[in-house]
Structures are given as structure tokens and as C-alpha cells.
Amino acid sequence: MRHNKKRNTAFLFEALIAEMTKAVVQGDLKKQARTRKIISKHFKKGTALYEELQLYKAVLETRGLERIVAEKLIFEVKAQRKFILDGDVFEEQTELVRDMGEEYSKSVFANFVPNYKDLATLAQLFNPSAPIKDRVLLESKVVDYLSSEPKAAKEKMKPIDSLTYKTFVSKFNEKYSETLSEQQKKLLSTYISSFSDNGLELKIYLNEEIGRLKEEMQKNLDSQELSEDATMKESAKRILSELNSYSKKEINTGMIESLLKIQDLVLEMNS
């Protein structure tokens, strides 16, 4: 059965995330705002697209299950999918595709999505009109995926591993002439993928990460080595003050860029 990208809720979402990443790379604030508006409009809680997207995520973000547990998960996901009206999904997809076409042109549907094959498999599994034999075979394939152990981190099916993300990393490296640390990669990936949930996951992450950075900066301030360097000590105090001020500021690209620099500084000080 031929797969239609425009009728795959998860693909449409990932294509939008790719556009958001491009906008961040290019520093296009207007495009970021427009893309955020489209995501918020079509994938807000209560919409059929939001509900279906959660089912895709429930499967794609799970690995290493016992086979019997994987089968139960698929059963539950399929059962939950029946509560989402196909007509609602179709109408909302049609409206979303129209908005995407008007905003980005048809090229948006050609965006690279690394786990496209998996998204296509799930779309067919959710399709009630697919032949029974095909659905059974697809279900077996999905169970194999769920019960397998994830491969190396670089091969995991993560939207953030897309070509556009690598471009983002490249741009950052060119600007600062440094290699991104694991903490910086985590910050960037959380920031870019946060536009689908009004930044909820990002806020939770930032609360933990800023707390970690404050703790690390305080340790360095208390160290004997730093106490002997008046210039570095004063800089550390300013950075600590800046971190404390973030709780009262709006999260934006400027804050993220500052945190990336602070992460790098903390790593350098600790080493």
C-alpha cells in the first residue's frame, strides 16, 4: 500500500520541526514565530492530531521491552486509536497541509525525516482500510522493533538527528570554533523540540540545568584556585548573577545562546 506523507500526522509534525530548526539556524525570528504558531494551532491538546501524535511517540520512543509487553503496548495503542475519529484526523490534516503549503510551499513535504520508514509503518498500522494480512505483518514488525535493544546513540530514531540539526550544530561550531559538549547538544535538542508542547519540557529541563550550572559555578567560586584570580572570580560572580536572573526572564534564543556559552565555560573550568 502506497504511503501518503500528507496523511501521516507524525511526518507532518517532524517536517514542521525541521522548518523550525532551519529558522533557528538562519536566525529568522519571524519564521520561528510563524512556525511556532502553526505547531501550537494544530497540535494543541484536545485536537485529534495531538492525540494521534502521542500514539506515534508511545511506540517510537520505546525500546527493549519483553515481547509480551510489546504486544500489549501495541494492543493498547491500537485500542486508543479507535477513540480518535478518522474524520477529525482527516479534516485537521487537510487544514494543516494547507497552512504548511501556504507558509513554506511544497518543499516542506520534502524535508528530511530520519525515521520516515518507521512513521510510514505506524501510519499503515493505524489505517483501518489496510488489508488484514498487511496489518498483521506490520504489527509483527513493530513488536520486533519494540522488543529490540536500541543501537548506538547516533543511530537512535530521534528527530533531532536530522540533517537540519547537524546544520545547526555546524553553524554554532563555526561561530564559536568549538565542539558541542553533551550538555550543549541536550540543551539544543530540547529547545528545538519544545515548540510542540508550549515549552513545557524545555522549562523542566532548564530548571534542572540552570540549577546544575549555578551549583558548579558556586563550587568554582569557593575553590582556592579561583580565589587567587580576581578577574576570573569577578566573572564567575557575574555569571552566577545572570543565572539567578533567568527565573524572571522569558525563554528566548538569546537566553539559549548565553546558556550554551556558560555550559562551555563551566566545562572548561572543571577540566
mmCIF file of N, CA, C and O in Angstrom, residues 35-129:
data_model
loop_
_atom_site.group_PDB
_atom_site.id
_atom_site.type_symbol
_atom_site.label_atom_id
_atom_site.label_comp_id
_atom_site.label_asym_id
_atom_site.label_seq_id
_atom_site.Cartn_x
_atom_site.Cartn_y
_atom_site.Cartn_z
ATOM 1 N N THR A 35 6.129 29.514 12.544
ATOM 2 C CA THR A 35 6.159 28.054 12.669
ATOM 3 C C THR A 35 5.624 27.627 14.032
ATOM 4 O O THR A 35 4.867 26.657 14.137
ATOM 5 N N ARG A 36 6.025 28.354 15.064
ATOM 6 C CA ARG A 36 5.533 28.049 16.408
ATOM 7 C C ARG A 36 4.006 28.179 16.463
ATOM 8 O O ARG A 36 3.317 27.385 17.113
ATOM 9 N N LYS A 37 3.492 29.171 15.757
ATOM 10 C CA LYS A 37 2.043 29.399 15.722
ATOM 11 C C LYS A 37 1.323 28.229 15.053
ATOM 12 O O LYS A 37 0.271 27.777 15.524
ATOM 13 N N ILE A 38 1.893 27.731 13.954
ATOM 14 C CA ILE A 38 1.273 26.598 13.244
ATOM 15 C C ILE A 38 1.275 25.353 14.121
ATOM 16 O O ILE A 38 0.273 24.640 14.218
ATOM 17 N N ILE A 39 2.422 25.083 14.778
ATOM 18 C CA ILE A 39 2.517 23.907 15.650
ATOM 19 C C ILE A 39 1.529 24.014 16.809
ATOM 20 O O ILE A 39 0.817 23.049 17.128
ATOM 21 N N SER A 40 1.483 25.187 17.427
ATOM 22 C CA SER A 40 0.583 25.390 18.571
ATOM 23 C C SER A 40 -0.880 25.265 18.166
ATOM 24 O O SER A 40 -1.699 24.735 18.913
ATOM 25 N N LYS A 41 -1.185 25.736 16.971
ATOM 26 C CA LYS A 41 -2.567 25.693 16.485
ATOM 27 C C LYS A 41 -3.038 24.278 16.200
ATOM 28 O O LYS A 41 -4.128 23.870 16.632
ATOM 29 N N HIS A 42 -2.214 23.524 15.499
ATOM 30 C CA HIS A 42 -2.656 22.215 15.021
ATOM 31 C C HIS A 42 -2.336 21.053 15.957
ATOM 32 O O HIS A 42 -2.936 19.978 15.838
ATOM 33 N N PHE A 43 -1.385 21.236 16.868
ATOM 34 C CA PHE A 43 -1.009 20.139 17.760
ATOM 35 C C PHE A 43 -1.264 20.460 19.232
ATOM 36 O O PHE A 43 -0.646 19.872 20.111
ATOM 37 N N LYS A 44 -2.169 21.379 19.486
ATOM 38 C CA LYS A 44 -2.505 21.695 20.868
ATOM 39 C C LYS A 44 -3.354 20.567 21.464
ATOM 40 O O LYS A 44 -4.023 19.814 20.738
ATOM 41 N N LYS A 45 -3.312 20.448 22.782
ATOM 42 C CA LYS A 45 -4.079 19.404 23.459
ATOM 43 C C LYS A 45 -5.567 19.548 23.129
ATOM 44 O O LYS A 45 -6.096 20.647 23.080
ATOM 45 N N GLY A 46 -6.196 18.407 22.895
ATOM 46 C CA GLY A 46 -7.610 18.415 22.567
ATOM 47 C C GLY A 46 -7.872 18.207 21.088
ATOM 48 O O GLY A 46 -8.994 17.860 20.699
ATOM 49 N N THR A 47 -6.839 18.385 20.257
ATOM 50 C CA THR A 47 -7.013 18.158 18.827
ATOM 51 C C THR A 47 -6.776 16.679 18.512
ATOM 52 O O THR A 47 -6.078 15.978 19.246
ATOM 53 N N ALA A 48 -7.355 16.222 17.421
ATOM 54 C CA ALA A 48 -7.179 14.824 17.005
ATOM 55 C C ALA A 48 -5.712 14.580 16.633
ATOM 56 O O ALA A 48 -5.183 13.488 16.885
ATOM 57 N N LEU A 49 -5.057 15.583 16.051
ATOM 58 C CA LEU A 49 -3.653 15.427 15.657
ATOM 59 C C LEU A 49 -2.753 15.265 16.883
ATOM 60 O O LEU A 49 -1.813 14.471 16.864
ATOM 61 N N TYR A 50 -3.040 16.012 17.920
ATOM 62 C CA TYR A 50 -2.252 15.880 19.147
ATOM 63 C C TYR A 50 -2.401 14.475 19.722
ATOM 64 O O TYR A 50 -1.416 13.833 20.101
ATOM 65 N N GLU A 51 -3.634 14.000 19.783
ATOM 66 C CA GLU A 51 -3.895 12.675 20.347
ATOM 67 C C GLU A 51 -3.216 11.583 19.534
ATOM 68 O O GLU A 51 -2.632 10.642 20.088
ATOM 69 N N GLU A 52 -3.271 11.698 18.205
ATOM 70 C CA GLU A 52 -2.644 10.672 17.367
ATOM 71 C C GLU A 52 -1.126 10.743 17.471
ATOM 72 O O GLU A 52 -0.448 9.707 17.493
ATOM 73 N N LEU A 53 -0.582 11.944 17.569
ATOM 74 C CA LEU A 53 0.873 12.102 17.683
ATOM 75 C C LEU A 53 1.391 11.419 18.949
ATOM 76 O O LEU A 53 2.475 10.836 18.943
ATOM 77 N N GLN A 54 0.620 11.483 20.035
ATOM 78 C CA GLN A 54 1.044 10.836 21.278
ATOM 79 C C GLN A 54 1.148 9.316 21.109
ATOM 80 O O GLN A 54 1.996 8.662 21.734
ATOM 81 N N LEU A 55 0.310 8.756 20.254
ATOM 82 C CA LEU A 55 0.362 7.313 19.996
ATOM 83 C C LEU A 55 1.616 6.946 19.205
ATOM 84 O O LEU A 55 2.256 5.926 19.469
ATOM 85 N N TYR A 56 1.964 7.783 18.238
ATOM 86 C CA TYR A 56 3.216 7.567 17.497
ATOM 87 C C TYR A 56 4.399 7.585 18.466
ATOM 88 O O TYR A 56 5.276 6.727 18.428
ATOM 89 N N LYS A 57 4.408 8.597 19.342
ATOM 90 C CA LYS A 57 5.511 8.741 20.285
ATOM 91 C C LYS A 57 5.582 7.570 21.252
ATOM 92 O O LYS A 57 6.669 7.130 21.632
ATOM 93 N N ALA A 58 4.427 7.080 21.676
ATOM 94 C CA ALA A 58 4.391 5.967 22.629
ATOM 95 C C ALA A 58 5.130 4.754 22.079
ATOM 96 O O ALA A 58 5.763 3.999 22.828
ATOM 97 N N VAL A 59 5.067 4.579 20.758
ATOM 98 C CA VAL A 59 5.730 3.442 20.124
ATOM 99 C C VAL A 59 7.190 3.766 19.789
ATOM 100 O O VAL A 59 8.106 3.031 20.153
ATOM 101 N N LEU A 60 7.410 4.890 19.122
ATOM 102 C CA LEU A 60 8.746 5.213 18.616
ATOM 103 C C LEU A 60 9.760 5.535 19.709
ATOM 104 O O LEU A 60 10.961 5.387 19.503
ATOM 105 N N GLU A 61 9.286 5.958 20.866
ATOM 106 C CA GLU A 61 10.202 6.318 21.944
ATOM 107 C C GLU A 61 10.374 5.198 22.959
ATOM 108 O O GLU A 61 10.867 5.420 24.063
ATOM 109 N N THR A 62 9.953 3.987 22.591
ATOM 110 C CA THR A 62 10.050 2.848 23.498
ATOM 111 C C THR A 62 10.860 1.730 22.857
ATOM 112 O O THR A 62 10.646 1.379 21.703
ATOM 113 N N ARG A 63 11.814 1.197 23.601
ATOM 114 C CA ARG A 63 12.621 0.083 23.110
ATOM 115 C C ARG A 63 12.950 -0.871 24.259
ATOM 116 O O ARG A 63 12.776 -0.552 25.429
ATOM 117 N N GLY A 64 13.434 -2.071 23.886
ATOM 118 C CA GLY A 64 13.928 -3.020 24.872
ATOM 119 C C GLY A 64 12.869 -3.688 25.736
ATOM 120 O O GLY A 64 13.164 -4.146 26.844
ATOM 121 N N LEU A 65 11.633 -3.761 25.246
ATOM 122 C CA LEU A 65 10.570 -4.408 26.011
ATOM 123 C C LEU A 65 10.597 -5.927 25.807
ATOM 124 O O LEU A 65 11.100 -6.414 24.798
ATOM 125 N N GLU A 66 10.071 -6.652 26.774
ATOM 126 C CA GLU A 66 9.849 -8.082 26.553
ATOM 127 C C GLU A 66 8.766 -8.205 25.495
ATOM 128 O O GLU A 66 7.872 -7.363 25.399
ATOM 129 N N ARG A 67 8.825 -9.259 24.703
ATOM 130 C CA ARG A 67 7.907 -9.372 23.569
ATOM 131 C C ARG A 67 6.432 -9.318 23.991
ATOM 132 O O ARG A 67 5.622 -8.661 23.349
ATOM 133 N N ILE A 68 6.108 -9.962 25.083
ATOM 134 C CA ILE A 68 4.716 -9.971 25.516
ATOM 135 C C ILE A 68 4.258 -8.575 25.937
ATOM 136 O O ILE A 68 3.108 -8.178 25.717
ATOM 137 N N VAL A 69 5.181 -7.798 26.517
ATOM 138 C CA VAL A 69 4.864 -6.420 26.905
ATOM 139 C C VAL A 69 4.706 -5.553 25.661
ATOM 140 O O VAL A 69 3.819 -4.699 25.584
ATOM 141 N N ALA A 70 5.562 -5.775 24.671
ATOM 142 C CA ALA A 70 5.487 -5.031 23.411
ATOM 143 C C ALA A 70 4.146 -5.281 22.728
ATOM 144 O O ALA A 70 3.519 -4.356 22.195
ATOM 145 N N GLU A 71 3.692 -6.530 22.755
ATOM 146 C CA GLU A 71 2.399 -6.874 22.145
ATOM 147 C C GLU A 71 1.257 -6.183 22.866
ATOM 148 O O GLU A 71 0.292 -5.720 22.237
ATOM 149 N N LYS A 72 1.362 -6.094 24.199
ATOM 150 C CA LYS A 72 0.326 -5.411 24.979
ATOM 151 C C LYS A 72 0.303 -3.921 24.675
ATOM 152 O O LYS A 72 -0.762 -3.302 24.606
ATOM 153 N N LEU A 73 1.499 -3.345 24.490
ATOM 154 C CA LEU A 73 1.581 -1.923 24.161
ATOM 155 C C LEU A 73 0.908 -1.644 22.822
ATOM 156 O O LEU A 73 0.136 -0.689 22.695
ATOM 157 N N ILE A 74 1.208 -2.473 21.825
ATOM 158 C CA ILE A 74 0.596 -2.297 20.507
ATOM 159 C C ILE A 74 -0.928 -2.440 20.607
ATOM 160 O O ILE A 74 -1.685 -1.675 19.992
ATOM 161 N N PHE A 75 -1.377 -3.418 21.382
ATOM 162 C CA PHE A 75 -2.825 -3.626 21.556
ATOM 163 C C PHE A 75 -3.468 -2.375 22.146
ATOM 164 O O PHE A 75 -4.519 -1.922 21.688
ATOM 165 N N GLU A 76 -2.817 -1.807 23.162
ATOM 166 C CA GLU A 76 -3.370 -0.638 23.828
ATOM 167 C C GLU A 76 -3.354 0.585 22.906
ATOM 168 O O GLU A 76 -4.313 1.365 22.870
ATOM 169 N N VAL A 77 -2.263 0.748 22.154
ATOM 170 C CA VAL A 77 -2.148 1.876 21.232
ATOM 171 C C VAL A 77 -3.229 1.797 20.156
ATOM 172 O O VAL A 77 -3.875 2.799 19.824
ATOM 173 N N LYS A 78 -3.441 0.610 19.616
ATOM 174 C CA LYS A 78 -4.477 0.423 18.598
ATOM 175 C C LYS A 78 -5.864 0.673 19.184
ATOM 176 O O LYS A 78 -6.739 1.245 18.527
ATOM 177 N N ALA A 79 -6.060 0.257 20.430
ATOM 178 C CA ALA A 79 -7.350 0.468 21.087
ATOM 179 C C ALA A 79 -7.611 1.960 21.291
ATOM 180 O O ALA A 79 -8.725 2.450 21.052
ATOM 181 N N GLN A 80 -6.572 2.691 21.706
ATOM 182 C CA GLN A 80 -6.705 4.132 21.912
ATOM 183 C C GLN A 80 -6.949 4.852 20.589
ATOM 184 O O GLN A 80 -7.682 5.851 20.548
ATOM 185 N N ARG A 81 -6.340 4.339 19.519
ATOM 186 C CA ARG A 81 -6.515 4.964 18.201
ATOM 187 C C ARG A 81 -7.967 4.908 17.744
ATOM 188 O O ARG A 81 -8.451 5.814 17.033
ATOM 189 N N LYS A 82 -8.701 3.903 18.178
ATOM 190 C CA LYS A 82 -10.105 3.763 17.786
ATOM 191 C C LYS A 82 -10.983 4.868 18.371
ATOM 192 O O LYS A 82 -12.074 5.138 17.867
ATOM 193 N N PHE A 83 -10.512 5.498 19.440
ATOM 194 C CA PHE A 83 -11.270 6.582 20.064
ATOM 195 C C PHE A 83 -11.084 7.906 19.327
ATOM 196 O O PHE A 83 -11.779 8.883 19.622
ATOM 197 N N ILE A 84 -10.117 7.931 18.400
ATOM 198 C CA ILE A 84 -9.883 9.144 17.606
ATOM 199 C C ILE A 84 -10.621 8.989 16.283
ATOM 200 O O ILE A 84 -10.361 8.054 15.525
ATOM 201 N N LEU A 85 -11.550 9.884 15.998
ATOM 202 C CA LEU A 85 -12.361 9.765 14.793
ATOM 203 C C LEU A 85 -11.529 10.030 13.542
ATOM 204 O O LEU A 85 -10.817 11.049 13.452
ATOM 205 N N ASP A 86 -11.590 9.112 12.591
ATOM 206 C CA ASP A 86 -10.827 9.257 11.353
ATOM 207 C C ASP A 86 -11.192 10.542 10.620
ATOM 208 O O ASP A 86 -10.331 11.203 10.034
ATOM 209 N N GLY A 87 -12.474 10.892 10.686
ATOM 210 C CA GLY A 87 -12.925 12.114 10.024
ATOM 211 C C GLY A 87 -12.275 13.355 10.604
ATOM 212 O O GLY A 87 -11.899 14.281 9.872
ATOM 213 N N ASP A 88 -12.131 13.382 11.923
ATOM 214 C CA ASP A 88 -11.486 14.526 12.582
ATOM 215 C C ASP A 88 -10.017 14.625 12.178
ATOM 216 O O ASP A 88 -9.510 15.718 11.914
ATOM 217 N N VAL A 89 -9.349 13.468 12.148
ATOM 218 C CA VAL A 89 -7.940 13.452 11.757
ATOM 219 C C VAL A 89 -7.784 13.954 10.327
ATOM 220 O O VAL A 89 -6.916 14.791 10.040
ATOM 221 N N PHE A 90 -8.633 13.481 9.434
ATOM 222 C CA PHE A 90 -8.560 13.860 8.023
ATOM 223 C C PHE A 90 -8.768 15.360 7.848
ATOM 224 O O PHE A 90 -8.015 16.037 7.132
ATOM 225 N N GLU A 91 -9.787 15.906 8.515
ATOM 226 C CA GLU A 91 -10.079 17.339 8.393
ATOM 227 C C GLU A 91 -8.942 18.192 8.951
ATOM 228 O O GLU A 91 -8.555 19.207 8.347
ATOM 229 N N GLU A 92 -8.404 17.787 10.100
ATOM 230 C CA GLU A 92 -7.325 18.557 10.716
ATOM 231 C C GLU A 92 -6.035 18.450 9.897
ATOM 232 O O GLU A 92 -5.279 19.415 9.787
ATOM 233 N N GLN A 93 -5.783 17.274 9.316
ATOM 234 C CA GLN A 93 -4.616 17.123 8.451
ATOM 235 C C GLN A 93 -4.753 18.011 7.218
ATOM 236 O O GLN A 93 -3.777 18.646 6.796
ATOM 237 N N THR A 94 -5.948 18.058 6.652
ATOM 238 C CA THR A 94 -6.191 18.867 5.458
ATOM 239 C C THR A 94 -5.924 20.337 5.737
ATOM 240 O O THR A 94 -5.262 21.026 4.946
ATOM 241 N N GLU A 95 -6.393 20.819 6.882
ATOM 242 C CA GLU A 95 -6.180 22.217 7.262
ATOM 243 C C GLU A 95 -4.702 22.489 7.522
ATOM 244 O O GLU A 95 -4.154 23.531 7.115
ATOM 245 N N LEU A 96 -4.016 21.536 8.178
ATOM 246 C CA LEU A 96 -2.592 21.684 8.470
ATOM 247 C C LEU A 96 -1.773 21.704 7.183
ATOM 248 O O LEU A 96 -0.883 22.548 7.018
ATOM 249 N N VAL A 97 -2.071 20.785 6.269
ATOM 250 C CA VAL A 97 -1.345 20.717 4.988
ATOM 251 C C VAL A 97 -1.526 22.021 4.216
ATOM 252 O O VAL A 97 -0.578 22.530 3.595
ATOM 253 N N ARG A 98 -2.721 22.571 4.272
ATOM 254 C CA ARG A 98 -2.973 23.848 3.584
ATOM 255 C C ARG A 98 -2.123 24.974 4.193
ATOM 256 O O ARG A 98 -1.487 25.739 3.474
ATOM 257 N N ASP A 99 -2.097 25.036 5.523
ATOM 258 C CA ASP A 99 -1.310 26.074 6.192
ATOM 259 C C ASP A 99 0.184 25.916 5.907
ATOM 260 O O ASP A 99 0.894 26.905 5.698
ATOM 261 N N MET A 100 0.656 24.660 5.902
ATOM 262 C CA MET A 100 2.074 24.413 5.629
ATOM 263 C C MET A 100 2.426 24.789 4.200
ATOM 264 O O MET A 100 3.484 25.364 3.929
ATOM 265 N N GLY A 101 1.539 24.469 3.261
ATOM 266 C CA GLY A 101 1.784 24.794 1.860
ATOM 267 C C GLY A 101 1.838 26.289 1.632
ATOM 268 O O GLY A 101 2.665 26.790 0.858
ATOM 269 N N GLU A 102 0.961 27.027 2.305
ATOM 270 C CA GLU A 102 0.923 28.480 2.161
ATOM 271 C C GLU A 102 2.151 29.139 2.792
ATOM 272 O O GLU A 102 2.654 30.135 2.286
ATOM 273 N N GLU A 103 2.620 28.572 3.895
ATOM 274 C CA GLU A 103 3.749 29.161 4.618
ATOM 275 C C GLU A 103 5.094 28.812 3.998
ATOM 276 O O GLU A 103 5.989 29.661 3.898
ATOM 277 N N TYR A 104 5.271 27.536 3.578
ATOM 278 C CA TYR A 104 6.599 27.089 3.135
ATOM 279 C C TYR A 104 6.665 26.639 1.682
ATOM 280 O O TYR A 104 7.740 26.321 1.196
ATOM 281 N N SER A 105 5.568 26.510 1.010
ATOM 282 C CA SER A 105 5.481 25.935 -0.328
ATOM 283 C C SER A 105 5.580 24.411 -0.222
ATOM 284 O O SER A 105 5.775 23.859 0.860
ATOM 285 N N LYS A 106 5.516 23.731 -1.339
ATOM 286 C CA LYS A 106 5.504 22.268 -1.347
ATOM 287 C C LYS A 106 6.817 21.656 -0.863
ATOM 288 O O LYS A 106 6.872 20.479 -0.524
ATOM 289 N N SER A 107 7.873 22.445 -0.841
ATOM 290 C CA SER A 107 9.186 21.926 -0.436
ATOM 291 C C SER A 107 9.190 21.420 1.003
ATOM 292 O O SER A 107 10.034 20.598 1.369
ATOM 293 N N VAL A 108 8.268 21.902 1.806
ATOM 294 C CA VAL A 108 8.225 21.469 3.212
ATOM 295 C C VAL A 108 7.998 19.967 3.319
ATOM 296 O O VAL A 108 8.483 19.316 4.249
ATOM 297 N N PHE A 109 7.283 19.407 2.366
ATOM 298 C CA PHE A 109 6.967 17.977 2.409
ATOM 299 C C PHE A 109 8.134 17.114 1.922
ATOM 300 O O PHE A 109 8.050 15.885 1.950
ATOM 301 N N ALA A 110 9.203 17.782 1.503
ATOM 302 C CA ALA A 110 10.410 17.060 1.082
ATOM 303 C C ALA A 110 11.480 17.116 2.164
ATOM 304 O O ALA A 110 12.589 16.635 1.960
ATOM 305 N N ASN A 111 11.146 17.687 3.312
ATOM 306 C CA ASN A 111 12.112 17.768 4.406
ATOM 307 C C ASN A 111 12.578 16.380 4.823
ATOM 308 O O ASN A 111 11.788 15.426 4.860
ATOM 309 N N PHE A 112 13.865 16.294 5.149
ATOM 310 C CA PHE A 112 14.431 15.015 5.561
ATOM 311 C C PHE A 112 13.968 14.658 6.972
ATOM 312 O O PHE A 112 14.110 15.434 7.909
ATOM 313 N N VAL A 113 13.380 13.484 7.117
ATOM 314 C CA VAL A 113 12.965 12.955 8.420
ATOM 315 C C VAL A 113 13.634 11.590 8.567
ATOM 316 O O VAL A 113 13.304 10.645 7.849
ATOM 317 N N PRO A 114 14.597 11.460 9.488
ATOM 318 C CA PRO A 114 15.414 10.244 9.587
ATOM 319 C C PRO A 114 14.654 8.957 9.859
ATOM 320 O O PRO A 114 15.039 7.902 9.398
ATOM 321 N N ASN A 115 13.553 9.053 10.615
ATOM 322 C CA ASN A 115 12.810 7.829 10.937
ATOM 323 C C ASN A 115 11.533 7.713 10.092
ATOM 324 O O ASN A 115 10.523 7.183 10.547
ATOM 325 N N TYR A 116 11.619 8.205 8.868
ATOM 326 C CA TYR A 116 10.451 8.229 7.991
ATOM 327 C C TYR A 116 9.836 6.842 7.784
ATOM 328 O O TYR A 116 8.610 6.681 7.808
ATOM 329 N N LYS A 117 10.679 5.827 7.585
ATOM 330 C CA LYS A 117 10.152 4.475 7.340
ATOM 331 C C LYS A 117 9.338 3.969 8.518
ATOM 332 O O LYS A 117 8.310 3.307 8.343
ATOM 333 N N ASP A 118 9.796 4.284 9.728
ATOM 334 C CA ASP A 118 9.067 3.849 10.918
ATOM 335 C C ASP A 118 7.726 4.580 11.032
ATOM 336 O O ASP A 118 6.724 3.999 11.437
ATOM 337 N N LEU A 119 7.730 5.862 10.684
ATOM 338 C CA LEU A 119 6.491 6.638 10.707
ATOM 339 C C LEU A 119 5.493 6.083 9.693
ATOM 340 O O LEU A 119 4.286 5.995 9.961
ATOM 341 N N ALA A 120 6.007 5.685 8.529
ATOM 342 C CA ALA A 120 5.148 5.126 7.482
ATOM 343 C C ALA A 120 4.550 3.791 7.928
ATOM 344 O O ALA A 120 3.373 3.499 7.676
ATOM 345 N N THR A 121 5.359 2.983 8.603
ATOM 346 C CA THR A 121 4.885 1.684 9.091
ATOM 347 C C THR A 121 3.742 1.870 10.089
ATOM 348 O O THR A 121 2.709 1.196 10.005
ATOM 349 N N LEU A 122 3.915 2.799 11.021
ATOM 350 C CA LEU A 122 2.872 3.039 12.018
ATOM 351 C C LEU A 122 1.613 3.618 11.399
ATOM 352 O O LEU A 122 0.504 3.277 11.810
ATOM 353 N N ALA A 123 1.778 4.482 10.405
ATOM 354 C CA ALA A 123 0.618 5.077 9.736
ATOM 355 C C ALA A 123 -0.247 3.984 9.112
ATOM 356 O O ALA A 123 -1.480 4.024 9.177
ATOM 357 N N GLN A 124 0.403 3.001 8.515
ATOM 358 C CA GLN A 124 -0.345 1.899 7.901
ATOM 359 C C GLN A 124 -0.971 0.993 8.964
ATOM 360 O O GLN A 124 -2.044 0.436 8.760
ATOM 361 N N LEU A 125 -0.288 0.872 10.098
ATOM 362 C CA LEU A 125 -0.830 0.055 11.190
ATOM 363 C C LEU A 125 -2.114 0.685 11.729
ATOM 364 O O LEU A 125 -3.044 -0.011 12.132
ATOM 365 N N PHE A 126 -2.164 2.024 11.731
ATOM 366 C CA PHE A 126 -3.338 2.744 12.225
ATOM 367 C C PHE A 126 -4.447 2.840 11.184
ATOM 368 O O PHE A 126 -5.555 3.276 11.492
ATOM 369 N N ASN A 127 -4.132 2.458 9.944
ATOM 370 C CA ASN A 127 -5.088 2.599 8.849
ATOM 371 C C ASN A 127 -6.064 1.417 8.834
ATOM 372 O O ASN A 127 -5.681 0.288 8.493
ATOM 373 N N PRO A 128 -7.333 1.632 9.187
ATOM 374 C CA PRO A 128 -8.314 0.537 9.240
ATOM 375 C C PRO A 128 -8.646 -0.063 7.874
ATOM 376 O O PRO A 128 -9.157 -1.182 7.792
ATOM 377 N N SER A 129 -8.335 0.678 6.805
ATOM 378 C CA SER A 129 -8.650 0.178 5.464
ATOM 379 C C SER A 129 -7.536 -0.691 4.886
ATOM 380 O O SER A 129 -7.693 -1.283 3.816
#
